[in-house]
């Protein structure tokens, strides 16, 4: 169990860290950067005891050993783009930032892998893979600032899960610092490796509560030779489901994304967020961004034939088809505009839920109505990956002196529970969703999670209070 550290013990720990790692690596007091006080969640800032910024895995291990020896908690931090409070500091704890553990160590063309340090941004990995003639499939709106260690820690999903899977499906090997400071290196490059327990799975999605990822071996894919995309307007959710079924049958493994936007979201994204192009005219009940990635140019003909067939069948009311990669990027701009909603809506709550695909519009209608009824003036916006069962929600009371965050959470997650969904599809639990975890997980599952945590971190020093 954690106990509050005395001032002398804290000062002694900081001195030990400075002696082992150098004073420039350890920031305390007024030297702690503001960015390290919080993540992108709605939880307020917290000033940690110190921010430690090692430049290599050995430095991370040394910091963890010293913290363990002094009984001080450690909160790992990457790009600080999390929305659930997983990397938010704890008072009296050390924030261990991986911002200096950056770089592409190797691209193995024969194995189709890339070995990276945990603080490397997702976009940097995407670019390195592209320069080497490969494709790294993980993609999300925060690509320019999120760190791969955080992506691994939360098992990030993103835009192309329907084809390539979650982050878990792209990780072959890990190097991890355990709560006692042990450095476990298992930088496997083989897709097939059944030599005992698959230990990396313990750390993927554990949000830094079981270990700190310092390096990773990631799986690469062939670079697509053609990318097809269209934004379509549809008249009902039944037609969205019909279009999804047809898209799967027509495109098969080339289908890489199927994003659905409700009109409330579409209006803000295309009319209020600056520099977002509105691809289709008129008003529609739903807007679908469908994308395919192929290795042969003739796959474009199949994509066009799909759209023509669905237009003739009355499923699609209107469509804009990308004629260039710049068009594809512009189409995704409308879908990624959620990152700019804070600028036009002000403070708001963001949600990342999972539901049976057939129930999503029913849920959206019930959620929108209940939020407006119980919280007068509350507005809500719905969008998401949908084809993989993932819906995102943004909700707020515009102009309110203080947003009713807790009341919004209660409504959204109560309805998730009644629909048999999950409170987190890809963003993790962190601190913000912890009290709602029993809505999604059974008592037996929760107890097993606690047992694993206790086995690896018996003193509860690593990211305490998060997840379980």
PDB file of N, CA and C in Angstrom, residues 293-366:
ATOM      1  N   UNK A 293      -8.091   0.341 -49.532  1.00  0.00           N
ATOM      2  CA  UNK A 293      -6.673   0.393 -49.870  1.00  0.00           C
ATOM      3  C   UNK A 293      -6.318  -0.857 -50.644  1.00  0.00           C
ATOM      4  N   UNK A 294      -5.794  -0.676 -51.836  1.00  0.00           N
ATOM      5  CA  UNK A 294      -5.492  -1.816 -52.687  1.00  0.00           C
ATOM      6  C   UNK A 294      -4.056  -1.834 -53.154  1.00  0.00           C
ATOM      7  N   UNK A 295      -3.670  -2.944 -53.730  1.00  0.00           N
ATOM      8  CA  UNK A 295      -2.321  -3.083 -54.280  1.00  0.00           C
ATOM      9  C   UNK A 295      -2.319  -3.050 -55.801  1.00  0.00           C
ATOM     10  N   UNK A 296      -3.518  -3.033 -56.402  1.00  0.00           N
ATOM     11  CA  UNK A 296      -3.618  -3.010 -57.865  1.00  0.00           C
ATOM     12  C   UNK A 296      -4.600  -1.923 -58.295  1.00  0.00           C
ATOM     13  N   UNK A 297      -4.267  -1.244 -59.352  1.00  0.00           N
ATOM     14  CA  UNK A 297      -5.096  -0.149 -59.838  1.00  0.00           C
ATOM     15  C   UNK A 297      -6.506  -0.600 -60.219  1.00  0.00           C
ATOM     16  N   UNK A 298      -6.670  -1.844 -60.653  1.00  0.00           N
ATOM     17  CA  UNK A 298      -7.999  -2.278 -61.077  1.00  0.00           C
ATOM     18  C   UNK A 298      -8.983  -2.371 -59.904  1.00  0.00           C
ATOM     19  N   UNK A 299      -8.467  -2.278 -58.674  1.00  0.00           N
ATOM     20  CA  UNK A 299      -9.372  -2.291 -57.524  1.00  0.00           C
ATOM     21  C   UNK A 299     -10.178  -1.004 -57.427  1.00  0.00           C
ATOM     22  N   UNK A 300      -9.719   0.051 -58.070  1.00  0.00           N
ATOM     23  CA  UNK A 300     -10.506   1.280 -58.124  1.00  0.00           C
ATOM     24  C   UNK A 300     -11.813   1.056 -58.879  1.00  0.00           C
ATOM     25  N   UNK A 301     -11.759   0.244 -59.930  1.00  0.00           N
ATOM     26  CA  UNK A 301     -12.966  -0.036 -60.710  1.00  0.00           C
ATOM     27  C   UNK A 301     -14.009  -0.746 -59.849  1.00  0.00           C
ATOM     28  N   UNK A 302     -13.565  -1.663 -58.991  1.00  0.00           N
ATOM     29  CA  UNK A 302     -14.488  -2.359 -58.103  1.00  0.00           C
ATOM     30  C   UNK A 302     -15.104  -1.388 -57.100  1.00  0.00           C
ATOM     31  N   UNK A 303     -14.293  -0.453 -56.601  1.00  0.00           N
ATOM     32  CA  UNK A 303     -14.788   0.543 -55.649  1.00  0.00           C
ATOM     33  C   UNK A 303     -15.852   1.425 -56.318  1.00  0.00           C
ATOM     34  N   UNK A 304     -15.563   1.880 -57.538  1.00  0.00           N
ATOM     35  CA  UNK A 304     -16.524   2.712 -58.254  1.00  0.00           C
ATOM     36  C   UNK A 304     -17.804   1.939 -58.566  1.00  0.00           C
ATOM     37  N   UNK A 305     -17.648   0.662 -58.897  1.00  0.00           N
ATOM     38  CA  UNK A 305     -18.820  -0.160 -59.200  1.00  0.00           C
ATOM     39  C   UNK A 305     -19.693  -0.337 -57.965  1.00  0.00           C
ATOM     40  N   UNK A 306     -19.074  -0.475 -56.801  1.00  0.00           N
ATOM     41  CA  UNK A 306     -19.831  -0.567 -55.553  1.00  0.00           C
ATOM     42  C   UNK A 306     -20.697   0.669 -55.359  1.00  0.00           C
ATOM     43  N   UNK A 307     -20.094   1.851 -55.514  1.00  0.00           N
ATOM     44  CA  UNK A 307     -20.847   3.086 -55.306  1.00  0.00           C
ATOM     45  C   UNK A 307     -21.983   3.222 -56.315  1.00  0.00           C
ATOM     46  N   UNK A 308     -21.697   2.875 -57.571  1.00  0.00           N
ATOM     47  CA  UNK A 308     -22.740   2.949 -58.610  1.00  0.00           C
ATOM     48  C   UNK A 308     -23.893   2.004 -58.285  1.00  0.00           C
ATOM     49  N   UNK A 309     -23.556   0.795 -57.849  1.00  0.00           N
ATOM     50  CA  UNK A 309     -24.585  -0.178 -57.491  1.00  0.00           C
ATOM     51  C   UNK A 309     -25.451   0.324 -56.343  1.00  0.00           C
ATOM     52  N   UNK A 310     -24.822   0.917 -55.343  1.00  0.00           N
ATOM     53  CA  UNK A 310     -25.572   1.386 -54.177  1.00  0.00           C
ATOM     54  C   UNK A 310     -26.398   2.630 -54.494  1.00  0.00           C
ATOM     55  N   UNK A 311     -25.939   3.434 -55.423  1.00  0.00           N
ATOM     56  CA  UNK A 311     -26.743   4.580 -55.877  1.00  0.00           C
ATOM     57  C   UNK A 311     -27.984   4.093 -56.609  1.00  0.00           C
ATOM     58  N   UNK A 312     -27.790   3.125 -57.499  1.00  0.00           N
ATOM     59  CA  UNK A 312     -28.920   2.606 -58.272  1.00  0.00           C
ATOM     60  C   UNK A 312     -29.925   1.886 -57.388  1.00  0.00           C
ATOM     61  N   UNK A 313     -29.447   1.293 -56.300  1.00  0.00           N
ATOM     62  CA  UNK A 313     -30.330   0.577 -55.380  1.00  0.00           C
ATOM     63  C   UNK A 313     -31.039   1.526 -54.411  1.00  0.00           C
ATOM     64  N   UNK A 314     -30.732   2.797 -54.469  1.00  0.00           N
ATOM     65  CA  UNK A 314     -31.376   3.765 -53.595  1.00  0.00           C
ATOM     66  C   UNK A 314     -30.814   3.789 -52.183  1.00  0.00           C
ATOM     67  N   UNK A 315     -29.673   3.146 -51.975  1.00  0.00           N
ATOM     68  CA  UNK A 315     -29.055   3.141 -50.645  1.00  0.00           C
ATOM     69  C   UNK A 315     -28.315   4.452 -50.403  1.00  0.00           C
ATOM     70  N   UNK A 316     -27.530   4.894 -51.391  1.00  0.00           N
ATOM     71  CA  UNK A 316     -26.796   6.154 -51.293  1.00  0.00           C
ATOM     72  C   UNK A 316     -27.615   7.251 -51.970  1.00  0.00           C
ATOM     73  N   UNK A 317     -27.785   8.372 -51.288  1.00  0.00           N
ATOM     74  CA  UNK A 317     -28.499   9.509 -51.870  1.00  0.00           C
ATOM     75  C   UNK A 317     -27.564  10.419 -52.660  1.00  0.00           C
ATOM     76  N   UNK A 318     -26.355  10.586 -52.185  1.00  0.00           N
ATOM     77  CA  UNK A 318     -25.376  11.438 -52.864  1.00  0.00           C
ATOM     78  C   UNK A 318     -23.992  10.976 -52.444  1.00  0.00           C
ATOM     79  N   UNK A 319     -23.001  11.209 -53.300  1.00  0.00           N
ATOM     80  CA  UNK A 319     -21.646  10.779 -52.963  1.00  0.00           C
ATOM     81  C   UNK A 319     -20.624  11.664 -53.651  1.00  0.00           C
ATOM     82  N   UNK A 320     -19.518  11.873 -52.953  1.00  0.00           N
ATOM     83  CA  UNK A 320     -18.354  12.535 -53.529  1.00  0.00           C
ATOM     84  C   UNK A 320     -17.212  11.528 -53.502  1.00  0.00           C
ATOM     85  N   UNK A 321     -16.586  11.300 -54.658  1.00  0.00           N
ATOM     86  CA  UNK A 321     -15.537  10.289 -54.777  1.00  0.00           C
ATOM     87  C   UNK A 321     -14.195  10.987 -54.921  1.00  0.00           C
ATOM     88  N   UNK A 322     -13.220  10.557 -54.149  1.00  0.00           N
ATOM     89  CA  UNK A 322     -11.888  11.159 -54.185  1.00  0.00           C
ATOM     90  C   UNK A 322     -11.232  10.920 -55.535  1.00  0.00           C
ATOM     91  N   UNK A 323     -10.661  11.974 -56.100  1.00  0.00           N
ATOM     92  CA  UNK A 323      -9.945  11.871 -57.365  1.00  0.00           C
ATOM     93  C   UNK A 323      -8.436  11.951 -57.177  1.00  0.00           C
ATOM     94  N   UNK A 324      -8.016  12.191 -55.945  1.00  0.00           N
ATOM     95  CA  UNK A 324      -6.587  12.332 -55.661  1.00  0.00           C
ATOM     96  C   UNK A 324      -6.362  12.071 -54.179  1.00  0.00           C
ATOM     97  N   UNK A 325      -5.100  11.925 -53.804  1.00  0.00           N
ATOM     98  CA  UNK A 325      -4.779  11.740 -52.390  1.00  0.00           C
ATOM     99  C   UNK A 325      -5.115  12.984 -51.574  1.00  0.00           C
ATOM    100  N   UNK A 326      -5.067  14.156 -52.214  1.00  0.00           N
ATOM    101  CA  UNK A 326      -5.459  15.372 -51.498  1.00  0.00           C
ATOM    102  C   UNK A 326      -6.954  15.351 -51.191  1.00  0.00           C
ATOM    103  N   UNK A 327      -7.741  14.770 -52.078  1.00  0.00           N
ATOM    104  CA  UNK A 327      -9.172  14.605 -51.804  1.00  0.00           C
ATOM    105  C   UNK A 327      -9.388  13.649 -50.626  1.00  0.00           C
ATOM    106  N   UNK A 328      -8.628  12.563 -50.614  1.00  0.00           N
ATOM    107  CA  UNK A 328      -8.743  11.607 -49.503  1.00  0.00           C
ATOM    108  C   UNK A 328      -8.446  12.311 -48.187  1.00  0.00           C
ATOM    109  N   UNK A 329      -7.383  13.105 -48.186  1.00  0.00           N
ATOM    110  CA  UNK A 329      -7.015  13.835 -46.972  1.00  0.00           C
ATOM    111  C   UNK A 329      -8.105  14.814 -46.564  1.00  0.00           C
ATOM    112  N   UNK A 330      -8.708  15.482 -47.545  1.00  0.00           N
ATOM    113  CA  UNK A 330      -9.783  16.425 -47.246  1.00  0.00           C
ATOM    114  C   UNK A 330     -11.008  15.717 -46.680  1.00  0.00           C
ATOM    115  N   UNK A 331     -11.329  14.542 -47.201  1.00  0.00           N
ATOM    116  CA  UNK A 331     -12.464  13.772 -46.677  1.00  0.00           C
ATOM    117  C   UNK A 331     -12.213  13.401 -45.211  1.00  0.00           C
ATOM    118  N   UNK A 332     -10.990  12.950 -44.927  1.00  0.00           N
ATOM    119  CA  UNK A 332     -10.663  12.596 -43.553  1.00  0.00           C
ATOM    120  C   UNK A 332     -10.654  13.829 -42.651  1.00  0.00           C
ATOM    121  N   UNK A 333     -10.457  15.003 -43.233  1.00  0.00           N
ATOM    122  CA  UNK A 333     -10.479  16.228 -42.436  1.00  0.00           C
ATOM    123  C   UNK A 333     -11.793  16.414 -41.715  1.00  0.00           C
ATOM    124  N   UNK A 334     -12.900  16.082 -42.395  1.00  0.00           N
ATOM    125  CA  UNK A 334     -14.206  16.199 -41.751  1.00  0.00           C
ATOM    126  C   UNK A 334     -14.339  15.209 -40.605  1.00  0.00           C
ATOM    127  N   UNK A 335     -13.835  14.012 -40.798  1.00  0.00           N
ATOM    128  CA  UNK A 335     -13.916  13.000 -39.740  1.00  0.00           C
ATOM    129  C   UNK A 335     -12.984  13.330 -38.566  1.00  0.00           C
ATOM    130  N   UNK A 336     -11.812  13.892 -38.848  1.00  0.00           N
ATOM    131  CA  UNK A 336     -10.851  14.221 -37.796  1.00  0.00           C
ATOM    132  C   UNK A 336     -11.111  15.578 -37.153  1.00  0.00           C
ATOM    133  N   UNK A 337     -12.149  16.278 -37.620  1.00  0.00           N
ATOM    134  CA  UNK A 337     -12.428  17.624 -37.100  1.00  0.00           C
ATOM    135  C   UNK A 337     -12.786  17.618 -35.631  1.00  0.00           C
ATOM    136  N   UNK A 338     -13.109  16.459 -35.068  1.00  0.00           N
ATOM    137  CA  UNK A 338     -13.446  16.382 -33.644  1.00  0.00           C
ATOM    138  C   UNK A 338     -12.334  16.952 -32.776  1.00  0.00           C
ATOM    139  N   UNK A 339     -11.091  16.837 -33.240  1.00  0.00           N
ATOM    140  CA  UNK A 339      -9.963  17.364 -32.471  1.00  0.00           C
ATOM    141  C   UNK A 339     -10.038  18.878 -32.311  1.00  0.00           C
ATOM    142  N   UNK A 340     -10.817  19.541 -33.185  1.00  0.00           N
ATOM    143  CA  UNK A 340     -10.940  20.996 -33.141  1.00  0.00           C
ATOM    144  C   UNK A 340     -12.219  21.460 -32.460  1.00  0.00           C
ATOM    145  N   UNK A 341     -13.045  20.523 -32.005  1.00  0.00           N
ATOM    146  CA  UNK A 341     -14.330  20.907 -31.419  1.00  0.00           C
ATOM    147  C   UNK A 341     -14.158  21.772 -30.167  1.00  0.00           C
ATOM    148  N   UNK A 342     -13.088  21.578 -29.437  1.00  0.00           N
ATOM    149  CA  UNK A 342     -12.884  22.396 -28.236  1.00  0.00           C
ATOM    150  C   UNK A 342     -12.774  23.870 -28.594  1.00  0.00           C
ATOM    151  N   UNK A 343     -12.265  24.166 -29.785  1.00  0.00           N
ATOM    152  CA  UNK A 343     -12.119  25.563 -30.201  1.00  0.00           C
ATOM    153  C   UNK A 343     -13.454  26.211 -30.513  1.00  0.00           C
ATOM    154  N   UNK A 344     -14.427  25.415 -30.971  1.00  0.00           N
ATOM    155  CA  UNK A 344     -15.718  26.001 -31.367  1.00  0.00           C
ATOM    156  C   UNK A 344     -16.828  25.744 -30.350  1.00  0.00           C
ATOM    157  N   UNK A 345     -16.695  24.674 -29.562  1.00  0.00           N
ATOM    158  CA  UNK A 345     -17.723  24.370 -28.574  1.00  0.00           C
ATOM    159  C   UNK A 345     -17.322  24.777 -27.164  1.00  0.00           C
ATOM    160  N   UNK A 346     -16.033  24.929 -26.917  1.00  0.00           N
ATOM    161  CA  UNK A 346     -15.564  25.158 -25.571  1.00  0.00           C
ATOM    162  C   UNK A 346     -15.371  23.839 -24.840  1.00  0.00           C
ATOM    163  N   UNK A 347     -15.241  23.866 -23.523  1.00  0.00           N
ATOM    164  CA  UNK A 347     -15.031  22.630 -22.751  1.00  0.00           C
ATOM    165  C   UNK A 347     -16.157  21.622 -22.994  1.00  0.00           C
ATOM    166  N   UNK A 348     -15.793  20.350 -23.107  1.00  0.00           N
ATOM    167  CA  UNK A 348     -16.800  19.323 -23.354  1.00  0.00           C
ATOM    168  C   UNK A 348     -16.287  17.963 -22.901  1.00  0.00           C
ATOM    169  N   UNK A 349     -17.204  17.006 -22.832  1.00  0.00           N
ATOM    170  CA  UNK A 349     -16.863  15.625 -22.512  1.00  0.00           C
ATOM    171  C   UNK A 349     -16.723  14.836 -23.802  1.00  0.00           C
ATOM    172  N   UNK A 350     -15.734  13.933 -23.832  1.00  0.00           N
ATOM    173  CA  UNK A 350     -15.535  13.052 -24.985  1.00  0.00           C
ATOM    174  C   UNK A 350     -15.668  11.610 -24.531  1.00  0.00           C
ATOM    175  N   UNK A 351     -16.335  10.801 -25.339  1.00  0.00           N
ATOM    176  CA  UNK A 351     -16.579   9.410 -24.984  1.00  0.00           C
ATOM    177  C   UNK A 351     -16.162   8.481 -26.117  1.00  0.00           C
ATOM    178  N   UNK A 352     -15.819   7.288 -25.711  1.00  0.00           N
ATOM    179  CA  UNK A 352     -15.298   6.262 -26.615  1.00  0.00           C
ATOM    180  C   UNK A 352     -15.937   4.946 -26.190  1.00  0.00           C
ATOM    181  N   UNK A 353     -17.102   4.663 -26.720  1.00  0.00           N
ATOM    182  CA  UNK A 353     -17.845   3.497 -26.264  1.00  0.00           C
ATOM    183  C   UNK A 353     -17.918   2.438 -27.359  1.00  0.00           C
ATOM    184  N   UNK A 354     -18.240   1.214 -26.966  1.00  0.00           N
ATOM    185  CA  UNK A 354     -18.445   0.137 -27.922  1.00  0.00           C
ATOM    186  C   UNK A 354     -19.843  -0.427 -27.747  1.00  0.00           C
ATOM    187  N   UNK A 355     -20.502  -0.700 -28.860  1.00  0.00           N
ATOM    188  CA  UNK A 355     -21.879  -1.191 -28.854  1.00  0.00           C
ATOM    189  C   UNK A 355     -22.071  -2.180 -29.993  1.00  0.00           C
ATOM    190  N   UNK A 356     -23.075  -3.061 -29.874  1.00  0.00           N
ATOM    191  CA  UNK A 356     -23.449  -3.845 -31.050  1.00  0.00           C
ATOM    192  C   UNK A 356     -23.791  -2.900 -32.204  1.00  0.00           C
ATOM    193  N   UNK A 357     -23.262  -3.170 -33.383  1.00  0.00           N
ATOM    194  CA  UNK A 357     -23.403  -2.246 -34.510  1.00  0.00           C
ATOM    195  C   UNK A 357     -24.865  -1.946 -34.813  1.00  0.00           C
ATOM    196  N   UNK A 358     -25.716  -2.933 -34.727  1.00  0.00           N
ATOM    197  CA  UNK A 358     -27.133  -2.740 -35.066  1.00  0.00           C
ATOM    198  C   UNK A 358     -27.839  -1.803 -34.101  1.00  0.00           C
ATOM    199  N   UNK A 359     -27.294  -1.627 -32.886  1.00  0.00           N
ATOM    200  CA  UNK A 359     -27.974  -0.836 -31.863  1.00  0.00           C
ATOM    201  C   UNK A 359     -27.496   0.606 -31.785  1.00  0.00           C
ATOM    202  N   UNK A 360     -26.548   0.985 -32.610  1.00  0.00           N
ATOM    203  CA  UNK A 360     -25.905   2.278 -32.410  1.00  0.00           C
ATOM    204  C   UNK A 360     -26.839   3.464 -32.580  1.00  0.00           C
ATOM    205  N   UNK A 361     -27.693   3.445 -33.568  1.00  0.00           N
ATOM    206  CA  UNK A 361     -28.589   4.587 -33.752  1.00  0.00           C
ATOM    207  C   UNK A 361     -29.658   4.626 -32.663  1.00  0.00           C
ATOM    208  N   UNK A 362     -30.090   3.454 -32.211  1.00  0.00           N
ATOM    209  CA  UNK A 362     -31.038   3.413 -31.098  1.00  0.00           C
ATOM    210  C   UNK A 362     -30.394   4.039 -29.868  1.00  0.00           C
ATOM    211  N   UNK A 363     -29.155   3.658 -29.610  1.00  0.00           N
ATOM    212  CA  UNK A 363     -28.428   4.235 -28.477  1.00  0.00           C
ATOM    213  C   UNK A 363     -28.287   5.743 -28.645  1.00  0.00           C
ATOM    214  N   UNK A 364     -27.884   6.198 -29.827  1.00  0.00           N
ATOM    215  CA  UNK A 364     -27.668   7.628 -30.057  1.00  0.00           C
ATOM    216  C   UNK A 364     -28.944   8.420 -29.788  1.00  0.00           C
ATOM    217  N   UNK A 365     -30.072   7.921 -30.251  1.00  0.00           N
ATOM    218  CA  UNK A 365     -31.332   8.611 -30.025  1.00  0.00           C
ATOM    219  C   UNK A 365     -31.683   8.678 -28.546  1.00  0.00           C
ATOM    220  N   UNK A 366     -31.511   7.568 -27.840  1.00  0.00           N
ATOM    221  CA  UNK A 366     -31.823   7.528 -26.413  1.00  0.00           C
ATOM    222  C   UNK A 366     -30.881   8.417 -25.617  1.00  0.00           C
TER     223      UNK A 366
END
